[in-house]
């Protein structure tokens, strides 16, 4: 089953929390690398994306090291990596800041991957989703773990409003292996 919707003119938003990071002593938060568990989880999510024909046109990636490393592993495992744009505004962004950033996406972009951080990513996803897979929404509300991926259908980037998204799926590395 493909998670790509047949809804004409729909946009797909893929919200991915960075993979599990390490906490080295004395290291600035922005510079934290992935932990071994994170290096294993990112390719699992990439395989899920490939299996479900999830092919974003554009990826917005936080400039934090752990999100950049998540991107590197994901891009290396996808059949065709999307165009990447570093987005410093995603680091420490709250739900409102993420919504503002996404409303500026060019309308020609049909599918968008965002690799960011909690709590902003989870808060944004919960604010955005108004319908869809209720079981997945409940799981997402309980915990949006590292390398968790929310697949959300929206009408347009410029009109992202609370409850305007349709949650198609929410997957985590634990569910995949």
Tab-separated table of N, CA and C in Angstrom:
chain	number	residue	atom	x	y	z
A	1	UNK	N	0.839	-1.182	0.000
A	1	UNK	CA	0.000	0.000	0.000
A	1	UNK	C	0.881	1.242	0.000
A	2	UNK	N	0.651	2.126	-0.911
A	2	UNK	CA	1.404	3.371	-0.987
A	2	UNK	C	0.781	4.404	-0.058
A	3	UNK	N	1.619	5.157	0.624
A	3	UNK	CA	1.122	6.222	1.487
A	3	UNK	C	0.963	7.524	0.722
A	4	UNK	N	1.207	7.483	-0.560
A	4	UNK	CA	0.979	8.665	-1.384
A	4	UNK	C	-0.503	8.712	-1.698
A	5	UNK	N	-1.118	9.831	-1.444
A	5	UNK	CA	-2.552	9.985	-1.637
A	5	UNK	C	-2.887	10.213	-3.092
A	6	UNK	N	-4.073	9.769	-3.479
A	6	UNK	CA	-4.544	10.040	-4.828
A	6	UNK	C	-5.301	11.362	-4.879
A	7	UNK	N	-5.433	12.050	-3.766
A	7	UNK	CA	-6.138	13.335	-3.733
A	7	UNK	C	-5.405	14.326	-4.638
A	8	UNK	N	-6.123	14.820	-5.642
A	8	UNK	CA	-5.519	15.737	-6.596
A	8	UNK	C	-5.112	17.038	-5.901
A	9	UNK	N	-3.938	17.510	-6.249
A	9	UNK	CA	-3.386	18.764	-5.744
A	9	UNK	C	-3.035	18.744	-4.258
A	10	UNK	N	-3.157	17.610	-3.597
A	10	UNK	CA	-2.773	17.533	-2.192
A	10	UNK	C	-1.255	17.648	-2.078
A	11	UNK	N	-0.819	18.153	-0.959
A	11	UNK	CA	0.598	18.237	-0.640
A	11	UNK	C	0.863	17.235	0.481
A	12	UNK	N	2.059	16.668	0.467
A	12	UNK	CA	2.438	15.742	1.522
A	12	UNK	C	3.579	16.322	2.336
A	13	UNK	N	3.398	16.256	3.636
A	13	UNK	CA	4.371	16.743	4.593
A	13	UNK	C	4.861	15.553	5.401
A	14	UNK	N	6.170	15.380	5.433
A	14	UNK	CA	6.796	14.296	6.183
A	14	UNK	C	7.612	14.933	7.298
A	15	UNK	N	7.155	14.769	8.522
A	15	UNK	CA	7.842	15.338	9.682
A	15	UNK	C	8.667	14.246	10.338
A	16	UNK	N	9.970	14.417	10.341
A	16	UNK	CA	10.888	13.422	10.888
A	16	UNK	C	11.694	14.050	12.017
A	17	UNK	N	11.571	13.469	13.187
A	17	UNK	CA	12.441	13.901	14.282
A	17	UNK	C	13.813	13.277	14.042
A	18	UNK	N	14.867	14.020	14.337
A	18	UNK	CA	16.224	13.487	14.164
A	18	UNK	C	16.363	12.160	14.889
A	19	UNK	N	17.305	11.337	14.434
A	19	UNK	CA	17.570	10.053	15.078
A	19	UNK	C	18.239	10.285	16.443
A	20	UNK	N	18.319	9.220	17.229
A	20	UNK	CA	18.840	9.289	18.601
A	20	UNK	C	20.256	9.865	18.634
A	21	UNK	N	20.445	10.845	19.502
A	21	UNK	CA	21.748	11.501	19.594
A	21	UNK	C	22.468	11.131	20.881
A	22	UNK	N	23.768	11.369	20.859
A	22	UNK	CA	24.609	11.141	22.034
A	22	UNK	C	24.656	12.424	22.867
A	23	UNK	N	25.090	12.289	24.107
A	23	UNK	CA	25.212	13.434	25.017
A	23	UNK	C	26.639	13.521	25.560
A	24	UNK	N	27.627	13.781	24.701
A	24	UNK	CA	29.004	13.877	25.212
A	24	UNK	C	29.144	15.018	26.220
A	25	UNK	N	29.930	14.776	27.265
A	25	UNK	CA	30.160	15.797	28.292
A	25	UNK	C	30.755	17.054	27.681
A	26	UNK	N	30.228	18.191	28.101
A	26	UNK	CA	30.786	19.473	27.710
A	26	UNK	C	30.515	19.903	26.282
A	27	UNK	N	29.733	19.146	25.542
A	27	UNK	CA	29.468	19.498	24.147
A	27	UNK	C	28.231	20.381	24.052
A	28	UNK	N	28.311	21.398	23.223
A	28	UNK	CA	27.173	22.265	22.957
A	28	UNK	C	26.046	21.437	22.336
A	29	UNK	N	24.804	21.729	22.710
A	29	UNK	CA	23.652	20.971	22.219
A	29	UNK	C	23.603	20.927	20.692
A	30	UNK	N	23.884	22.028	20.039
A	30	UNK	CA	23.821	22.114	18.572
A	30	UNK	C	24.805	21.151	17.905
A	31	UNK	N	25.881	20.807	18.608
A	31	UNK	CA	26.956	19.992	18.039
A	31	UNK	C	26.867	18.509	18.376
A	32	UNK	N	25.809	18.088	19.062
A	32	UNK	CA	25.701	16.686	19.475
A	32	UNK	C	25.564	15.758	18.267
A	33	UNK	N	26.363	14.675	18.225
A	33	UNK	CA	26.289	13.714	17.119
A	33	UNK	C	25.224	12.648	17.378
A	34	UNK	N	24.988	11.833	16.367
A	34	UNK	CA	24.089	10.697	16.557
A	34	UNK	C	24.760	9.635	17.414
A	35	UNK	N	23.946	8.939	18.180
A	35	UNK	CA	24.392	7.764	18.920
A	35	UNK	C	24.327	6.562	17.972
A	36	UNK	N	24.912	5.458	18.377
A	36	UNK	CA	24.878	4.242	17.549
A	36	UNK	C	23.438	3.848	17.218
A	37	UNK	N	22.556	3.937	18.200
A	37	UNK	CA	21.139	3.616	17.956
A	37	UNK	C	20.544	4.508	16.865
A	38	UNK	N	20.922	5.759	16.852
A	38	UNK	CA	20.452	6.678	15.821
A	38	UNK	C	20.984	6.331	14.446
A	39	UNK	N	22.240	5.884	14.397
A	39	UNK	CA	22.828	5.501	13.106
A	39	UNK	C	22.158	4.253	12.535
A	40	UNK	N	21.548	3.457	13.386
A	40	UNK	CA	20.807	2.275	12.913
A	40	UNK	C	19.368	2.622	12.545
A	41	UNK	N	18.780	3.592	13.232
A	41	UNK	CA	17.363	3.925	13.026
A	41	UNK	C	17.113	4.674	11.722
A	42	UNK	N	17.983	5.588	11.357
A	42	UNK	CA	17.756	6.407	10.160
A	42	UNK	C	17.598	5.557	8.895
A	43	UNK	N	18.443	4.551	8.663
A	43	UNK	CA	18.235	3.716	7.476
A	43	UNK	C	16.929	2.908	7.522
A	44	UNK	N	16.444	2.562	8.713
A	44	UNK	CA	15.147	1.874	8.818
A	44	UNK	C	14.027	2.771	8.306
A	45	UNK	N	14.063	4.033	8.702
A	45	UNK	CA	13.046	4.985	8.238
A	45	UNK	C	13.192	5.209	6.735
A	46	UNK	N	14.428	5.291	6.246
A	46	UNK	CA	14.650	5.455	4.801
A	46	UNK	C	14.082	4.264	4.033
A	47	UNK	N	14.268	3.055	4.558
A	47	UNK	CA	13.722	1.866	3.895
A	47	UNK	C	12.197	1.913	3.879
A	48	UNK	N	11.599	2.354	4.982
A	48	UNK	CA	10.144	2.507	5.023
A	48	UNK	C	9.693	3.506	3.959
A	49	UNK	N	10.393	4.622	3.881
A	49	UNK	CA	10.030	5.640	2.896
A	49	UNK	C	10.127	5.083	1.475
A	50	UNK	N	11.199	4.369	1.189
A	50	UNK	CA	11.375	3.793	-0.148
A	50	UNK	C	10.291	2.756	-0.440
A	51	UNK	N	10.010	1.890	0.530
A	51	UNK	CA	8.994	0.843	0.350
A	51	UNK	C	7.609	1.423	0.099
A	52	UNK	N	7.336	2.593	0.666
A	52	UNK	CA	6.016	3.222	0.533
A	52	UNK	C	6.009	4.360	-0.493
A	53	UNK	N	7.056	4.365	-1.311
A	53	UNK	CA	7.145	5.340	-2.410
A	53	UNK	C	7.030	6.795	-1.929
A	54	UNK	N	7.600	7.052	-0.776
A	54	UNK	CA	7.658	8.413	-0.238
A	54	UNK	C	8.903	9.067	-0.819
A	55	UNK	N	8.672	10.022	-1.699
A	55	UNK	CA	9.771	10.691	-2.399
A	55	UNK	C	9.588	12.207	-2.318
A	56	UNK	N	10.037	12.805	-1.234
A	56	UNK	CA	9.872	14.263	-1.101
A	56	UNK	C	10.606	15.022	-2.207
A	57	UNK	N	10.035	16.150	-2.590
A	57	UNK	CA	10.688	17.040	-3.553
A	57	UNK	C	11.794	17.844	-2.881
A	58	UNK	N	11.568	18.189	-1.622
A	58	UNK	CA	12.462	19.078	-0.892
A	58	UNK	C	12.579	18.602	0.546
A	59	UNK	N	13.782	18.741	1.105
A	59	UNK	CA	14.006	18.445	2.523
A	59	UNK	C	14.523	19.704	3.211
A	60	UNK	N	13.830	20.119	4.266
A	60	UNK	CA	14.313	21.192	5.137
A	60	UNK	C	14.946	20.522	6.344
A	61	UNK	N	16.204	20.819	6.596
A	61	UNK	CA	16.950	20.124	7.640
A	61	UNK	C	17.548	21.151	8.600
A	62	UNK	N	17.265	20.974	9.884
A	62	UNK	CA	17.870	21.824	10.908
A	62	UNK	C	19.389	21.773	10.766
A	63	UNK	N	20.039	22.840	11.166
A	63	UNK	CA	21.497	22.902	11.062
A	63	UNK	C	22.220	22.185	12.201
A	64	UNK	N	21.490	21.667	13.179
A	64	UNK	CA	22.132	20.927	14.270
A	64	UNK	C	22.811	19.670	13.711
A	65	UNK	N	23.922	19.308	14.309
A	65	UNK	CA	24.702	18.164	13.812
A	65	UNK	C	23.869	16.884	13.745
A	66	UNK	N	23.053	16.610	14.758
A	66	UNK	CA	22.290	15.359	14.778
A	66	UNK	C	21.263	15.293	13.649
A	67	UNK	N	20.690	16.428	13.264
A	67	UNK	CA	19.743	16.415	12.143
A	67	UNK	C	20.493	16.278	10.822
A	68	UNK	N	21.654	16.911	10.723
A	68	UNK	CA	22.466	16.785	9.510
A	68	UNK	C	22.936	15.338	9.321
A	69	UNK	N	23.336	14.685	10.412
A	69	UNK	CA	23.761	13.285	10.324
A	69	UNK	C	22.575	12.377	10.000
A	70	UNK	N	21.403	12.685	10.545
A	70	UNK	CA	20.198	11.925	10.198
A	70	UNK	C	19.943	12.050	8.701
A	71	UNK	N	20.014	13.283	8.187
A	71	UNK	CA	19.827	13.521	6.750
A	71	UNK	C	20.823	12.710	5.923
A	72	UNK	N	22.107	12.747	6.309
A	72	UNK	CA	23.136	12.044	5.539
A	72	UNK	C	22.816	10.557	5.423
A	73	UNK	N	22.409	9.943	6.527
A	73	UNK	CA	22.078	8.515	6.508
A	73	UNK	C	20.810	8.251	5.705
A	74	UNK	N	19.834	9.106	5.852
A	74	UNK	CA	18.575	8.963	5.118
A	74	UNK	C	18.824	9.106	3.616
A	75	UNK	N	19.512	10.164	3.230
A	75	UNK	CA	19.762	10.429	1.808
A	75	UNK	C	20.552	9.296	1.161
A	76	UNK	N	21.504	8.727	1.903
A	76	UNK	CA	22.316	7.634	1.364
A	76	UNK	C	21.501	6.362	1.159
A	77	UNK	N	20.384	6.238	1.869
A	77	UNK	CA	19.570	5.017	1.802
A	77	UNK	C	18.349	5.140	0.903
A	78	UNK	N	18.038	6.345	0.440
A	78	UNK	CA	16.874	6.535	-0.426
A	78	UNK	C	17.260	6.309	-1.885
A	79	UNK	N	16.321	5.802	-2.699
A	79	UNK	CA	16.614	5.619	-4.123
A	79	UNK	C	17.005	6.931	-4.810
A	80	UNK	N	16.340	8.011	-4.443
A	80	UNK	CA	16.668	9.340	-4.988
A	80	UNK	C	16.453	10.354	-3.867
A	81	UNK	N	17.533	10.965	-3.438
A	81	UNK	CA	17.434	11.937	-2.345
A	81	UNK	C	16.808	13.231	-2.857
A	82	UNK	N	15.931	13.831	-2.048
A	82	UNK	CA	15.351	15.116	-2.443
A	82	UNK	C	16.385	16.239	-2.366
A	83	UNK	N	16.054	17.355	-2.951
A	83	UNK	CA	16.863	18.557	-2.795
A	83	UNK	C	16.862	18.931	-1.317
A	84	UNK	N	18.020	19.284	-0.796
A	84	UNK	CA	18.145	19.619	0.630
A	84	UNK	C	18.352	21.120	0.801
A	85	UNK	N	17.670	21.665	1.800
A	85	UNK	CA	17.886	23.062	2.186
A	85	UNK	C	18.103	23.100	3.695
A	86	UNK	N	19.250	23.614	4.123
A	86	UNK	CA	19.492	23.771	5.555
A	86	UNK	C	18.600	24.884	6.083
A	87	UNK	N	18.015	24.642	7.260
A	87	UNK	CA	17.077	25.596	7.854
A	87	UNK	C	17.454	25.833	9.315
A	88	UNK	N	18.274	26.844	9.543
A	88	UNK	CA	18.701	27.179	10.905
A	88	UNK	C	17.505	27.486	11.798
A	89	UNK	N	16.425	27.998	11.210
A	89	UNK	CA	15.229	28.349	11.987
A	89	UNK	C	14.546	27.134	12.614
A	90	UNK	N	14.853	25.930	12.139
A	90	UNK	CA	14.235	24.733	12.721
A	90	UNK	C	14.834	24.372	14.079
A	91	UNK	N	16.064	24.806	14.333
A	91	UNK	CA	16.694	24.492	15.609
A	91	UNK	C	15.994	25.293	16.703
A	92	UNK	N	15.462	24.605	17.688
A	92	UNK	CA	14.721	25.189	18.811
A	92	UNK	C	13.428	25.880	18.385
A	93	UNK	N	12.911	25.558	17.197
A	93	UNK	CA	11.665	26.171	16.720
A	93	UNK	C	10.467	25.605	17.469
A	94	UNK	N	9.526	26.490	17.806
A	94	UNK	CA	8.265	26.023	18.372
A	94	UNK	C	7.285	25.778	17.224
A	95	UNK	N	6.084	25.316	17.560
A	95	UNK	CA	5.091	24.967	16.542
A	95	UNK	C	4.767	26.148	15.639
A	96	UNK	N	4.631	27.319	16.211
A	96	UNK	CA	4.299	28.511	15.438
A	96	UNK	C	5.403	28.866	14.442
A	97	UNK	N	6.650	28.771	14.873
A	97	UNK	CA	7.781	29.079	13.989
A	97	UNK	C	7.866	28.081	12.839
A	98	UNK	N	7.588	26.807	13.127
A	98	UNK	CA	7.597	25.796	12.063
A	98	UNK	C	6.492	26.098	11.056
A	99	UNK	N	5.301	26.416	11.542
A	99	UNK	CA	4.185	26.744	10.643
A	99	UNK	C	4.536	27.937	9.759
A	100	UNK	N	5.120	28.959	10.339
A	100	UNK	CA	5.508	30.148	9.573
A	100	UNK	C	6.525	29.791	8.494
A	101	UNK	N	7.512	28.990	8.845
A	101	UNK	CA	8.527	28.565	7.881
A	101	UNK	C	7.893	27.786	6.727
A	102	UNK	N	6.999	26.860	7.046
A	102	UNK	CA	6.405	26.014	6.009
A	102	UNK	C	5.440	26.782	5.113
A	103	UNK	N	4.820	27.817	5.641
A	103	UNK	CA	3.919	28.629	4.809
A	103	UNK	C	4.675	29.363	3.706
A	104	UNK	N	5.989	29.470	3.836
A	104	UNK	CA	6.795	30.161	2.824
A	104	UNK	C	7.302	29.224	1.723
A	105	UNK	N	6.965	27.949	1.806
A	105	UNK	CA	7.424	26.987	0.799
A	105	UNK	C	6.754	27.282	-0.539
A	106	UNK	N	7.522	27.196	-1.594
A	106	UNK	CA	7.006	27.442	-2.943
A	106	UNK	C	5.858	26.472	-3.247
A	107	UNK	N	4.759	26.969	-3.794
A	107	UNK	CA	3.611	26.108	-4.096
A	107	UNK	C	3.920	24.980	-5.083
A	108	UNK	N	5.005	25.106	-5.844
A	108	UNK	CA	5.350	24.036	-6.787
A	108	UNK	C	5.887	22.790	-6.080
A	109	UNK	N	6.288	22.916	-4.821
A	109	UNK	CA	6.762	21.768	-4.039
A	109	UNK	C	5.546	20.949	-3.620
A	110	UNK	N	5.483	19.711	-4.093
A	110	UNK	CA	4.332	18.855	-3.794
A	110	UNK	C	4.516	18.028	-2.531
A	111	UNK	N	5.769	17.723	-2.200
A	111	UNK	CA	6.014	16.930	-0.996
A	111	UNK	C	7.275	17.448	-0.312
A	112	UNK	N	7.180	17.547	1.001
A	112	UNK	CA	8.222	18.196	1.793
A	112	UNK	C	8.581	17.340	2.999
A	113	UNK	N	9.874	17.113	3.182
A	113	UNK	CA	10.403	16.442	4.364
A	113	UNK	C	11.009	17.499	5.271
A	114	UNK	N	10.648	17.464	6.544
A	114	UNK	CA	11.226	18.362	7.544
A	114	UNK	C	11.918	17.494	8.586
A	115	UNK	N	13.207	17.726	8.799
A	115	UNK	CA	13.948	17.001	9.840
A	115	UNK	C	14.271	18.010	10.933
A	116	UNK	N	13.631	17.812	12.083
A	116	UNK	CA	13.756	18.781	13.159
A	116	UNK	C	13.794	18.150	14.532
A	117	UNK	N	13.300	18.920	15.503
A	117	UNK	CA	13.488	18.608	16.922
A	117	UNK	C	12.179	18.697	17.705
A	118	UNK	N	12.148	17.977	18.813
A	118	UNK	CA	11.069	18.143	19.784
A	118	UNK	C	11.491	19.205	20.799
A	119	UNK	N	10.546	19.850	21.436
A	119	UNK	CA	9.104	19.590	21.399
A	119	UNK	C	8.379	20.253	20.233
A	120	UNK	N	9.043	21.151	19.508
A	120	UNK	CA	8.373	21.903	18.454
A	120	UNK	C	7.762	21.050	17.367
A	121	UNK	N	8.484	20.007	16.923
A	121	UNK	CA	7.982	19.165	15.835
A	121	UNK	C	6.711	18.433	16.253
A	122	UNK	N	6.718	17.846	17.437
A	122	UNK	CA	5.538	17.139	17.935
A	122	UNK	C	4.374	18.103	18.137
A	123	UNK	N	4.630	19.243	18.740
A	123	UNK	CA	3.570	20.229	18.965
A	123	UNK	C	2.968	20.692	17.640
A	124	UNK	N	3.821	20.950	16.647
A	124	UNK	CA	3.332	21.369	15.335
A	124	UNK	C	2.468	20.279	14.708
A	125	UNK	N	2.942	19.032	14.745
A	125	UNK	CA	2.185	17.919	14.159
A	125	UNK	C	0.819	17.781	14.821
A	126	UNK	N	0.787	17.853	16.136
A	126	UNK	CA	-0.487	17.708	16.851
A	126	UNK	C	-1.426	18.868	16.559
A	127	UNK	N	-0.885	20.078	16.430
A	127	UNK	CA	-1.711	21.240	16.071
A	127	UNK	C	-2.269	21.102	14.661
A	128	UNK	N	-1.448	20.598	13.744
A	128	UNK	CA	-1.816	20.542	12.332
A	128	UNK	C	-2.853	19.468	12.028
A	129	UNK	N	-2.732	18.323	12.684
A	129	UNK	CA	-3.586	17.177	12.342
A	129	UNK	C	-4.996	17.356	12.895
A	130	UNK	N	-5.967	17.292	11.984
A	130	UNK	CA	-7.373	17.382	12.376
A	130	UNK	C	-8.161	16.149	12.008
A	131	UNK	N	-7.565	15.248	11.259
A	131	UNK	CA	-8.260	14.031	10.844
A	131	UNK	C	-7.251	12.974	10.460
A	132	UNK	N	-7.791	11.836	10.051
A	132	UNK	CA	-6.923	10.749	9.612
A	132	UNK	C	-6.888	9.609	10.600
A	133	UNK	N	-5.742	8.976	10.700
A	133	UNK	CA	-5.547	7.785	11.521
A	133	UNK	C	-5.515	8.180	13.005
A	134	UNK	N	-6.643	7.973	13.687
A	134	UNK	CA	-6.743	8.387	15.093
A	134	UNK	C	-5.817	7.591	16.006
A	135	UNK	N	-5.620	6.313	15.708
A	135	UNK	CA	-4.687	5.512	16.495
A	135	UNK	C	-3.267	6.048	16.380
A	136	UNK	N	-2.888	6.428	15.168
A	136	UNK	CA	-1.560	7.004	14.946
A	136	UNK	C	-1.440	8.348	15.656
A	137	UNK	N	-2.516	9.137	15.651
A	137	UNK	CA	-2.474	10.436	16.327
A	137	UNK	C	-2.297	10.246	17.835
A	138	UNK	N	-2.969	9.257	18.390
A	138	UNK	CA	-2.828	8.964	19.814
A	138	UNK	C	-1.390	8.576	20.136
A	139	UNK	N	-0.797	7.698	19.315
A	139	UNK	CA	0.606	7.300	19.524
A	139	UNK	C	1.531	8.511	19.423
A	140	UNK	N	1.264	9.361	18.448
A	140	UNK	CA	2.095	10.546	18.240
A	140	UNK	C	1.972	11.515	19.418
A	141	UNK	N	0.776	11.629	19.989
A	141	UNK	CA	0.563	12.512	21.140
A	141	UNK	C	1.273	11.976	22.380
A	142	UNK	N	1.297	10.654	22.520
A	142	UNK	CA	1.955	10.049	23.680
A	142	UNK	C	3.462	10.238	23.617
A	143	UNK	N	4.017	10.046	22.417
A	143	UNK	CA	5.466	10.191	22.264
A	143	UNK	C	5.802	10.295	20.782
A	144	UNK	N	6.613	11.287	20.445
A	144	UNK	CA	7.152	11.436	19.090
A	144	UNK	C	8.639	11.125	19.243
A	145	UNK	N	8.999	9.835	19.199
A	145	UNK	CA	10.373	9.452	19.522
A	145	UNK	C	11.368	9.864	18.440
A	146	UNK	N	12.633	9.760	18.777
A	146	UNK	CA	13.661	10.037	17.788
A	146	UNK	C	13.458	9.120	16.589
A	147	UNK	N	13.662	9.674	15.408
A	147	UNK	CA	13.465	9.010	14.113
A	147	UNK	C	12.005	8.632	13.861
A	148	UNK	N	11.077	9.224	14.621
A	148	UNK	CA	9.655	9.052	14.326
A	148	UNK	C	9.291	9.867	13.094
A	149	UNK	N	8.400	9.315	12.267
A	149	UNK	CA	8.003	9.957	11.012
A	149	UNK	C	6.489	10.078	10.942
A	150	UNK	N	6.006	11.311	10.816
A	150	UNK	CA	4.577	11.572	10.612
A	150	UNK	C	4.358	11.895	9.138
A	151	UNK	N	3.369	11.232	8.540
A	151	UNK	CA	3.003	11.447	7.139
A	151	UNK	C	1.658	12.165	7.143
A	152	UNK	N	1.658	13.409	6.677
A	152	UNK	CA	0.472	14.267	6.781
A	152	UNK	C	0.128	14.839	5.407
A	153	UNK	N	-1.137	14.742	5.048
A	153	UNK	CA	-1.621	15.343	3.798
A	153	UNK	C	-2.227	16.706	4.121
A	154	UNK	N	-1.854	17.706	3.336
A	154	UNK	CA	-2.381	19.062	3.504
A	154	UNK	C	-2.821	19.587	2.139
A	155	UNK	N	-3.630	20.638	2.148
A	155	UNK	CA	-4.109	21.211	0.881
A	155	UNK	C	-3.059	22.097	0.226
A	156	UNK	N	-2.420	22.947	1.005
A	156	UNK	CA	-1.423	23.874	0.469
A	156	UNK	C	-0.533	24.360	1.600
A	157	UNK	N	0.712	24.678	1.268
A	157	UNK	CA	1.647	25.163	2.291
A	157	UNK	C	1.191	26.504	2.857
A	158	UNK	N	0.682	27.362	2.004
A	158	UNK	CA	0.329	28.715	2.422
A	158	UNK	C	-0.877	28.754	3.358
A	159	UNK	N	-1.649	27.681	3.398
A	159	UNK	CA	-2.859	27.666	4.229
A	159	UNK	C	-2.767	26.656	5.365
A	160	UNK	N	-1.565	26.404	5.851
A	160	UNK	CA	-1.413	25.491	6.988
A	160	UNK	C	-2.038	26.135	8.219
A	161	UNK	N	-3.106	25.545	8.687
A	161	UNK	CA	-3.826	26.049	9.851
A	161	UNK	C	-4.036	24.910	10.835
A	162	UNK	N	-4.287	25.218	12.099
A	162	UNK	CA	-4.585	24.152	13.050
A	162	UNK	C	-5.726	23.269	12.539
A	163	UNK	N	-5.545	21.986	12.712
A	163	UNK	CA	-6.527	20.950	12.343
A	163	UNK	C	-6.782	20.844	10.846
A	164	UNK	N	-5.915	21.402	10.006
A	164	UNK	CA	-6.125	21.342	8.556
A	164	UNK	C	-5.450	20.147	7.890
A	165	UNK	N	-4.647	19.398	8.634
A	165	UNK	CA	-3.928	18.263	8.062
A	165	UNK	C	-4.622	16.938	8.318
A	166	UNK	N	-4.314	15.975	7.459
A	166	UNK	CA	-4.869	14.625	7.550
A	166	UNK	C	-3.701	13.671	7.799
A	167	UNK	N	-3.655	13.048	8.977
A	167	UNK	CA	-2.563	12.136	9.325
A	167	UNK	C	-2.772	10.798	8.625
A	168	UNK	N	-1.867	10.475	7.720
A	168	UNK	CA	-1.959	9.208	7.005
A	168	UNK	C	-1.246	8.093	7.748
A	169	UNK	N	-0.178	8.442	8.462
A	169	UNK	CA	0.618	7.409	9.112
A	169	UNK	C	1.566	8.049	10.119
A	170	UNK	N	1.917	7.292	11.143
A	170	UNK	CA	2.969	7.687	12.072
A	170	UNK	C	3.765	6.434	12.382
A	171	UNK	N	5.038	6.428	11.999
A	171	UNK	CA	5.869	5.242	12.189
A	171	UNK	C	7.109	5.595	12.998
A	172	UNK	N	7.592	4.599	13.709
A	172	UNK	CA	8.796	4.754	14.518
A	172	UNK	C	9.747	3.604	14.205
A	173	UNK	N	11.028	3.779	14.472
A	173	UNK	CA	11.970	2.686	14.234
A	173	UNK	C	11.587	1.409	14.988
A	174	UNK	N	11.042	1.556	16.180
A	174	UNK	CA	10.643	0.386	16.968
A	174	UNK	C	9.574	-0.436	16.241
A	175	UNK	N	8.680	0.236	15.522
A	175	UNK	CA	7.638	-0.457	14.762
A	175	UNK	C	8.226	-1.206	13.562
A	176	UNK	N	9.385	-0.762	13.097
A	176	UNK	CA	9.976	-1.309	11.876
A	176	UNK	C	11.019	-2.390	12.122
A	177	UNK	N	11.493	-2.498	13.330
A	177	UNK	CA	12.503	-3.524	13.497
A	177	UNK	C	13.085	-3.511	14.838
